[in-house]
XYZ file of C-alpha atoms in Angstrom:
454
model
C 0.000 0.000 0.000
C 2.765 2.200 0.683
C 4.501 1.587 -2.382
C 1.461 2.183 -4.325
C 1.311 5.586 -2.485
C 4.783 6.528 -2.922
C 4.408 5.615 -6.896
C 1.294 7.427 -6.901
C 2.990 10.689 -5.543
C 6.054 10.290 -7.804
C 3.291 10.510 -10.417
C 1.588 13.014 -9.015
C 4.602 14.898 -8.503
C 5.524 14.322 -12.100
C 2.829 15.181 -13.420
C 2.901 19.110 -11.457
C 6.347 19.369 -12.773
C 5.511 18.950 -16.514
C 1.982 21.006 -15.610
C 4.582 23.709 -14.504
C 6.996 23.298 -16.906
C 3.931 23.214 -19.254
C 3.094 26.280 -17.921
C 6.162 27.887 -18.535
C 6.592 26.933 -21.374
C 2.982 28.345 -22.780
C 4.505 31.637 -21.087
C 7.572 31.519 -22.668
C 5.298 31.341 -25.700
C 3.295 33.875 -25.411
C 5.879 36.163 -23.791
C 8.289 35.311 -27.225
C 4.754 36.031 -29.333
C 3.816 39.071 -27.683
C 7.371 40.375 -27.650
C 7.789 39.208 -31.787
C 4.272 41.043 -32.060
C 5.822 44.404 -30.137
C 9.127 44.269 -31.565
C 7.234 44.477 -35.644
C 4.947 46.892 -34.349
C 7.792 49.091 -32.840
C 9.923 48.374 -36.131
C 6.911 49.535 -38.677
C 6.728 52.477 -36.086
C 10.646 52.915 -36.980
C 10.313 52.214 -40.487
C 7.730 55.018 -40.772
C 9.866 57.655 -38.928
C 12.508 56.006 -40.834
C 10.859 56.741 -43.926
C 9.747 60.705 -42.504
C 13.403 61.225 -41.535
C 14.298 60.471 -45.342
C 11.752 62.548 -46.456
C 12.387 65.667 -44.170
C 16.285 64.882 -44.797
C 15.621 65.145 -48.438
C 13.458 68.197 -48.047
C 16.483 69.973 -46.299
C 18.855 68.339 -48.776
C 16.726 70.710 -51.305
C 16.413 73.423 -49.010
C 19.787 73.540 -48.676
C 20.676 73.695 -52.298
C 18.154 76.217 -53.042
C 19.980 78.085 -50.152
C 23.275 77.634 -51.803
C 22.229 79.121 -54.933
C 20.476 81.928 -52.833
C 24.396 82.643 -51.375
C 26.428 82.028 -54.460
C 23.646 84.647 -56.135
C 23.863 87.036 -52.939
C 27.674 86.692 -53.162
C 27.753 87.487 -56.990
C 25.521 90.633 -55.921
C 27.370 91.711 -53.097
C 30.726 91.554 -55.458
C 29.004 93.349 -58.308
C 27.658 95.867 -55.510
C 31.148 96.458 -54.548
C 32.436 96.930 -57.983
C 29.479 99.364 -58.538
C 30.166 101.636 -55.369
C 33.870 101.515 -56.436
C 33.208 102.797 -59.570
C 30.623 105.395 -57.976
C 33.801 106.380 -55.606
C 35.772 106.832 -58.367
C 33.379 108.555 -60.528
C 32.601 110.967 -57.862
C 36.404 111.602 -57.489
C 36.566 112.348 -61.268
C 33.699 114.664 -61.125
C 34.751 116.831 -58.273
C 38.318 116.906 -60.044
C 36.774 118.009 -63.117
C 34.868 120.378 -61.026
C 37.675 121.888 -59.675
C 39.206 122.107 -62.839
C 36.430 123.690 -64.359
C 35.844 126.195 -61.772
C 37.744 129.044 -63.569
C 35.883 128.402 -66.627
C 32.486 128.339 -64.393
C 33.172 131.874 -63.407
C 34.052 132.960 -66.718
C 31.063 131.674 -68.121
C 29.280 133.444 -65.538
C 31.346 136.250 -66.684
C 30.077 135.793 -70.178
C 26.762 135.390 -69.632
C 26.233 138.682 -67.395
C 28.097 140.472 -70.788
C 26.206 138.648 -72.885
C 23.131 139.984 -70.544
C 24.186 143.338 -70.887
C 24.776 143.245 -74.357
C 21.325 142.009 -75.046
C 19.495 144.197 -72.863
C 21.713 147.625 -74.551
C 21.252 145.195 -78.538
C 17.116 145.415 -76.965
C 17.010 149.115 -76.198
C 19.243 150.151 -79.310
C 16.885 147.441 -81.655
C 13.592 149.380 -79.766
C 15.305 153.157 -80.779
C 15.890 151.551 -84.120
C 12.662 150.222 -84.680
C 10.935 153.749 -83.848
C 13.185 155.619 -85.941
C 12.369 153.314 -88.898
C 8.607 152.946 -87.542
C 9.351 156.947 -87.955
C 10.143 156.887 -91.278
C 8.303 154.279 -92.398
C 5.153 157.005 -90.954
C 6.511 159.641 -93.196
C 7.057 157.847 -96.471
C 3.430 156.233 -95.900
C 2.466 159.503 -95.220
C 3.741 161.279 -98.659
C 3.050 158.239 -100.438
C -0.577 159.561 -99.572
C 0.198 162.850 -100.226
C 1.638 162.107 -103.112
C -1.017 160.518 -104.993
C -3.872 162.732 -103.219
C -2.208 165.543 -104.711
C -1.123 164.119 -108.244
C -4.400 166.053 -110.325
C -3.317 169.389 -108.153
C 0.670 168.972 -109.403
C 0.387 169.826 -113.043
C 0.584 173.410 -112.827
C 4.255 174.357 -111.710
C 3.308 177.055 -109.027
C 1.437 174.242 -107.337
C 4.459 171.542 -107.794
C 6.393 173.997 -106.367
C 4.120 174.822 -103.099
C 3.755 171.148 -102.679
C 7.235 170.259 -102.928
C 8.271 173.210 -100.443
C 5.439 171.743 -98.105
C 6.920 168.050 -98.546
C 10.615 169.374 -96.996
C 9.311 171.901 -94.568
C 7.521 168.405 -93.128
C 10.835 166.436 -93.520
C 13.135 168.794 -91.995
C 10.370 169.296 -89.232
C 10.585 165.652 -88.777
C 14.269 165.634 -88.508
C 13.458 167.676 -85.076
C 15.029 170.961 -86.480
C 13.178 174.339 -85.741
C 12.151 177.294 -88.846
C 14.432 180.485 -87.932
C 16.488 178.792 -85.845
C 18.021 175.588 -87.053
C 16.564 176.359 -90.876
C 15.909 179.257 -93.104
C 13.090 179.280 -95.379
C 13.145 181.981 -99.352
C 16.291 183.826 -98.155
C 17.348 186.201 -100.356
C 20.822 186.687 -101.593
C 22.861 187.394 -104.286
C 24.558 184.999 -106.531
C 25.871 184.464 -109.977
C 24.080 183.428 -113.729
C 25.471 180.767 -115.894
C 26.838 184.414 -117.835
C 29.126 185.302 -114.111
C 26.387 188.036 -113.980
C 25.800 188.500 -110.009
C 21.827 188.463 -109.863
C 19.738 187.600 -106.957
C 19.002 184.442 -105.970
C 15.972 183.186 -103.787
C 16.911 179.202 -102.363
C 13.846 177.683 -100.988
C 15.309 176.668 -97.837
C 18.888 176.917 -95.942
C 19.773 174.604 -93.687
C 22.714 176.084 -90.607
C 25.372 173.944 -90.025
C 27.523 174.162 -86.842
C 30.589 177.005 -87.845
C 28.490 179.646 -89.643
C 28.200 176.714 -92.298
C 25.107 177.042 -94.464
C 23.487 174.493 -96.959
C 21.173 175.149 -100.010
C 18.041 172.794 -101.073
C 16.380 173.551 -103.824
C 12.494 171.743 -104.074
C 11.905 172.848 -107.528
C 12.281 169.161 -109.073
C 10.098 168.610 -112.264
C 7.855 166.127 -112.113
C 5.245 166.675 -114.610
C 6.918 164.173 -117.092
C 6.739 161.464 -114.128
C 3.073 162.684 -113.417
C 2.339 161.493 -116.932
C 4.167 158.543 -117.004
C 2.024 157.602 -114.272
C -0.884 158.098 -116.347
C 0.490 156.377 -119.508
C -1.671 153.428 -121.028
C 1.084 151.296 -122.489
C 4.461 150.677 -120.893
C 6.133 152.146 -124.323
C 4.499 155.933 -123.137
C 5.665 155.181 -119.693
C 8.976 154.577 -120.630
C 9.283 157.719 -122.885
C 7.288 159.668 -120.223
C 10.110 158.647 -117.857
C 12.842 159.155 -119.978
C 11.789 163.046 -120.229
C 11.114 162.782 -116.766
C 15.490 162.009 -116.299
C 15.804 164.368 -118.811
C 14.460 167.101 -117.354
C 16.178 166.015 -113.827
C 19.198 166.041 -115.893
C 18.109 170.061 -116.669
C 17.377 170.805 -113.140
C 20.828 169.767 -111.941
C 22.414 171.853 -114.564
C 20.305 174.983 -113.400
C 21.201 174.657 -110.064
C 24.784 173.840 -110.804
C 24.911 177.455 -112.673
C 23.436 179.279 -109.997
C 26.448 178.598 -107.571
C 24.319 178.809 -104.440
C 27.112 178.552 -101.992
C 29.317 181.319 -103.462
C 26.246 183.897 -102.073
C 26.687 181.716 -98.555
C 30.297 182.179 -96.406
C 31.972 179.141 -95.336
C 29.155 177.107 -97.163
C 30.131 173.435 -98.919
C 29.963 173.267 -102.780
C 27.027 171.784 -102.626
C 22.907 171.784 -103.334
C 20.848 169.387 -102.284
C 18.070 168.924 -105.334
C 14.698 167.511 -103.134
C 12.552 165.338 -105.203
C 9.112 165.045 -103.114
C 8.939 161.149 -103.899
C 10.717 158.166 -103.437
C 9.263 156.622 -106.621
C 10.502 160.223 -108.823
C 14.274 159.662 -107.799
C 14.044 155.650 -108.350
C 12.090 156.521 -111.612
C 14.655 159.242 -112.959
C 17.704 156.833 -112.049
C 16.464 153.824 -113.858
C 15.434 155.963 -116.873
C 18.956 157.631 -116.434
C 21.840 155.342 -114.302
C 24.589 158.255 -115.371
C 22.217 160.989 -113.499
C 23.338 160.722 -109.946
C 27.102 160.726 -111.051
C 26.108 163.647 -113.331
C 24.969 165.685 -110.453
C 27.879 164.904 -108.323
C 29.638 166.359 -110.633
C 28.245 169.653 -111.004
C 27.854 169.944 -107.153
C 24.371 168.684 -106.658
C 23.245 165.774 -104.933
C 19.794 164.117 -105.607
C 17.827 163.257 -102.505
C 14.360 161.795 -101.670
C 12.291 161.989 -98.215
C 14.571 159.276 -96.477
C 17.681 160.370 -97.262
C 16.842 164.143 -96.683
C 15.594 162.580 -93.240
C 18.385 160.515 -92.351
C 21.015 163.550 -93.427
C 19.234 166.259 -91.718
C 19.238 163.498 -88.679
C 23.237 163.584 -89.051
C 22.492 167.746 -89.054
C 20.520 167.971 -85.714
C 23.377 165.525 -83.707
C 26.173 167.542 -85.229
C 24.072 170.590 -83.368
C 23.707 168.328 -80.292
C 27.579 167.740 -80.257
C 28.420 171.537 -80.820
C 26.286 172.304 -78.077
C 28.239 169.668 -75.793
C 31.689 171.154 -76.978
C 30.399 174.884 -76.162
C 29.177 173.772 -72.696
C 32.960 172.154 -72.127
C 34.517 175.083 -73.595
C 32.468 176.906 -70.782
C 33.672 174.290 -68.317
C 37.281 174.608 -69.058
C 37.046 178.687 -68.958
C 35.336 178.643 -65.650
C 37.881 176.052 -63.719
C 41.014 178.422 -65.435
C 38.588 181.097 -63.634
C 38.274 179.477 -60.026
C 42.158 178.438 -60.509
C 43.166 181.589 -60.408
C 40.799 183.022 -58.068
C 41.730 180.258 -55.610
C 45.416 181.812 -56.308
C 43.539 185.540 -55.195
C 42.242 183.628 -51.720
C 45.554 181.588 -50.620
C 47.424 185.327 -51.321
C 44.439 186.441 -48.992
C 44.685 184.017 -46.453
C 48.537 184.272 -46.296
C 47.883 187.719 -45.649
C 45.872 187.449 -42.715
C 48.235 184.357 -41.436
C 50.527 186.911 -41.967
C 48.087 189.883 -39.308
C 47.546 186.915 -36.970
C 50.767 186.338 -36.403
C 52.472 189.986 -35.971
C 49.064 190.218 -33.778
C 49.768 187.283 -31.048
C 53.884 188.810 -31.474
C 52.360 192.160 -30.249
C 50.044 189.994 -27.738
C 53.443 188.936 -26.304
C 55.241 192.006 -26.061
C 52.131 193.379 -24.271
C 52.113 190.186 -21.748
C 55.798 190.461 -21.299
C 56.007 194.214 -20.759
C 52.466 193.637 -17.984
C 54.661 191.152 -16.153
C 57.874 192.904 -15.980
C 56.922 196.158 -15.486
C 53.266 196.467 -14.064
C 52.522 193.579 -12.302
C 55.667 193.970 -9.548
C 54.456 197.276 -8.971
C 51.302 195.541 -7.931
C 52.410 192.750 -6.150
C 54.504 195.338 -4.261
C 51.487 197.625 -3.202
C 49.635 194.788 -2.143
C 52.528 193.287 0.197
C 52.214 197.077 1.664
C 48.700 196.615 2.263
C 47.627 193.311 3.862
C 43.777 194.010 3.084
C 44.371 192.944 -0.025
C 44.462 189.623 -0.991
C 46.548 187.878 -3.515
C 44.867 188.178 -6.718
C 45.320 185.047 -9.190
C 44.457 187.380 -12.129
C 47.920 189.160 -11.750
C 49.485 186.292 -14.448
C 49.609 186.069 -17.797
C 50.735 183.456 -20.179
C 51.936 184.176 -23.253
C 50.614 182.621 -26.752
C 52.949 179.798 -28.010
C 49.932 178.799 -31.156
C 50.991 180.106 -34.260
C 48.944 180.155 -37.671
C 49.594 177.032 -39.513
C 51.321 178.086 -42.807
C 49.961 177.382 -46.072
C 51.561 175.537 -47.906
C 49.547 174.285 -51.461
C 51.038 175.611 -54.458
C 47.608 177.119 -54.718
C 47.503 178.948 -51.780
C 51.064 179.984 -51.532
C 51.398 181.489 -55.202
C 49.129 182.884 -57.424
C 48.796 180.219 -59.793
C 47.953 180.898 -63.204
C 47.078 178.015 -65.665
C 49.159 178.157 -68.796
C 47.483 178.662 -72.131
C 46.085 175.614 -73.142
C 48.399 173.876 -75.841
C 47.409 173.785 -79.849
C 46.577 169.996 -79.625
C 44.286 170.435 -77.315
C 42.420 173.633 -77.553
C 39.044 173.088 -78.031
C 37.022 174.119 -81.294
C 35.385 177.503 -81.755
C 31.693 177.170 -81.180
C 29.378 179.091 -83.886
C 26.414 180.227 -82.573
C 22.862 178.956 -84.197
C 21.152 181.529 -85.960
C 18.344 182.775 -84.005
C 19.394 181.593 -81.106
C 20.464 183.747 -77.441
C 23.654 183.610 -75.185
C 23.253 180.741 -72.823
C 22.173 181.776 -69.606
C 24.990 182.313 -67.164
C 22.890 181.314 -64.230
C 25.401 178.325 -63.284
C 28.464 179.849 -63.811
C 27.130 182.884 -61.395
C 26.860 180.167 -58.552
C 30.492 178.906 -59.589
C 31.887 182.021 -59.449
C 29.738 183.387 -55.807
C 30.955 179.529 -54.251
C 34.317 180.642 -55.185
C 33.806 184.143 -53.693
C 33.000 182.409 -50.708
């Protein structure tokens, strides 16, 4: 029984140990499956981040070439930067040298352009002067053109040519600013020598003064019937031989004039007479119908002129006055500072002479003081130490003067300076006096001289 009990324990005992190492052995199985089944779950899990790492890695891979082509670009623009502020530095360098260098010329273009200013504003006021003078005489020609051909029917008779033509220069010269009976003469008679050398008398219609006593003749007799009619001609073959008798009889006028010696009756007068045709067109007519007329006339001492030349001559006339009168008022000038020259020779001789009082004056002043303090005051001083009422008197001095007049010494004051005659090169032209006209006042000079006075 025992043995069956003992075999039936090793059995049971047996039997626990493979139930336990049956047991652990199902453990070991499911610990080995549960740790397989972990360790492929946790290796998808690091193929996954595996496969993100790659994928991030290759991201930054491209991020980082795209940022190496950012820094090769950035480093090709910073160089080419450089190399454009360089050349900016040396640019700016070359342009403040040239600056420099061109500073002179700066100021003299500056220079320039304020002459060049000036000169345009003076061209401006001299082209404005100009323009009025010729919108001047553009006025008068316009203005015997109208005559002229308002007139025409009245000009066939010669009394009437001659009124009209006489009118026609009275208006020019009057335009050229000169005054009748004082700057021009109008039928002055005289007498004067035929084309026989008979003297006879001789009526010019006008005489122009020149400066110097200087006269000049015009003569506004022209003919101009023969012109008149060419005017009217029908066919250019009548005009043509209307103004060929029109030169002709020019041609006859000159040669009247010429015989009549006009300035032999004036003194100091030019050889010459001025022949006044009333129209442009006449003169331009008569020289194309004759081209030998104006040389003819020079010749015989007679010069052909129209309104604009008679205008622009007598022009020449009225300055030439203008400039006399400018050369009198210096000549004036020069007489009165010879004048207060001398007379400030007169005043110095003066004022030496009462340097000359003043000073034997204080000399007598000193004798005086001396002879009061050597001779009266002791006898003074003595009767007051006598009498002690008195008391001593400060008055009982005198001082003697020690200021003397200051000497003159200009050459002005100190001589009477006289100016020497004024040399042959430089005297200044005698002055004629205008017909008609007075003295000039001598209200100016009067203050020079009472300024001097004083």
């Amino acid at each position: 029984m025992s043995g069956w009990r003992a075999t039936l324990l090793g059995m049971t005992v047996s039997l626990v140990v493979v139930l336990v190492l049956l047991a652990l052995l199902v453990g070991a199985l499911l610990g080995a499956a549960v740790a397989r089944a972990r360790a492929a779950r946790d290796a998808r899990a690091a193929e996954e981040e595996r496969a993100g790492l790659q994928a991030e890695l290759a991201a930054v891979q491209d991020r980082l070439v795209d940022l190496a082509s950012e820094r090769a670009a950035a480093v090709e623009a910073r160089a080419q930067l450089e190399d454009r502020l360089r050349d900016a530095d040396a640019r700016s360098v070359q342009d403040n040298n040239v600056l420099r260098a061109l500073a002179p010329v700066a100021h003299q273009l500056r220079s320039v352009e304020e002459h060049v200013t000036a000169l345009e504003r003076d061209r401006a006021e001299q082209y404005g002067g100009i323009t009025q003078a010729l919108a001047h005489t553009r006025e008068v020609g316009d203005h015997l053109r109208t005559a002229t051909t308002s007139l025409s029917s009245a000009l066939r008779s010669g009394s009437a040519r001659g009124l009209w033509g006489e009118v026609q220069l009275r208006r020019v010269v009057e335009s050229a600013g000169m005054t009748a009976h004082v700057d021009f003469r109008e039928q002055v008679a005289s007498n004067g020598t035929t084309a026989d050398g008979e003297r006879s008398a001789i009526r010019p219609d006008m005489v122009v003064h020149l400066p110097g006593g200087r006269d000049i003749v015009l003569d506004a007799k022209a003919p101009m019937t023969a012109y008149l009619r060419a005017q009217d001609a029908e066919d250019d073959a009548g005009r043509r031989a209307q103004l060929a008798g029109h030169a002709k009889a020019v041609r006859g006028h000159v040669d009247a004039l010429a015989s009549k010696k006009y300035w032999e009756a004036r003194d100091a007068s030019p050889e010459l007479v001025l022949c006044f045709l009333p129209a442009e067109s006449a003169l331009s007519a008569a020289l194309d119908a004759d081209p030998t007329l104006l040389d003819h006339a020079a010749s015989r001492n007679v010069a052909l002129v129209s309104p604009v030349s008679l205008l622009a001559s007598l022009k020449a006339v009225a300055f030439t006055w203008r400039q006399n009168g400018l050369t009198e008022n210096a000549k004036e000038l020069f007489d009165l500072s010879r004048q207060l020259y001398e007379r400030l020779g007169t005043v110095g001789k003066h004022l030496d002479d009462m340097g000359r009082s003043l000073q034997k004056s204080v000399e007598t002043y000193n004798r005086l003081t001396g002879s009061v303090e050597t001779r009266v005051f002791p006898t003074a001083r003595r009767i007051n130490d006598l009498d002690p009422t008195l008391a001593e008197d400060d008055r009982l001095t005198t001082r003697p003067l020690v200021v003397a007049p200051r000497p003159l010494t200009a050459p002005e004051f100190t001589e009477a300076a006289q100016l020497p005659p004024a040399p042959e090169s430089v005297q200044l032209p005698e002055t004629a006096e205008r017909p008609g006209r007075t003295e000039p006042e001598r209200g100016v000079p009067g203050r020079l001289d009472e300024r001097a006075a004083g």
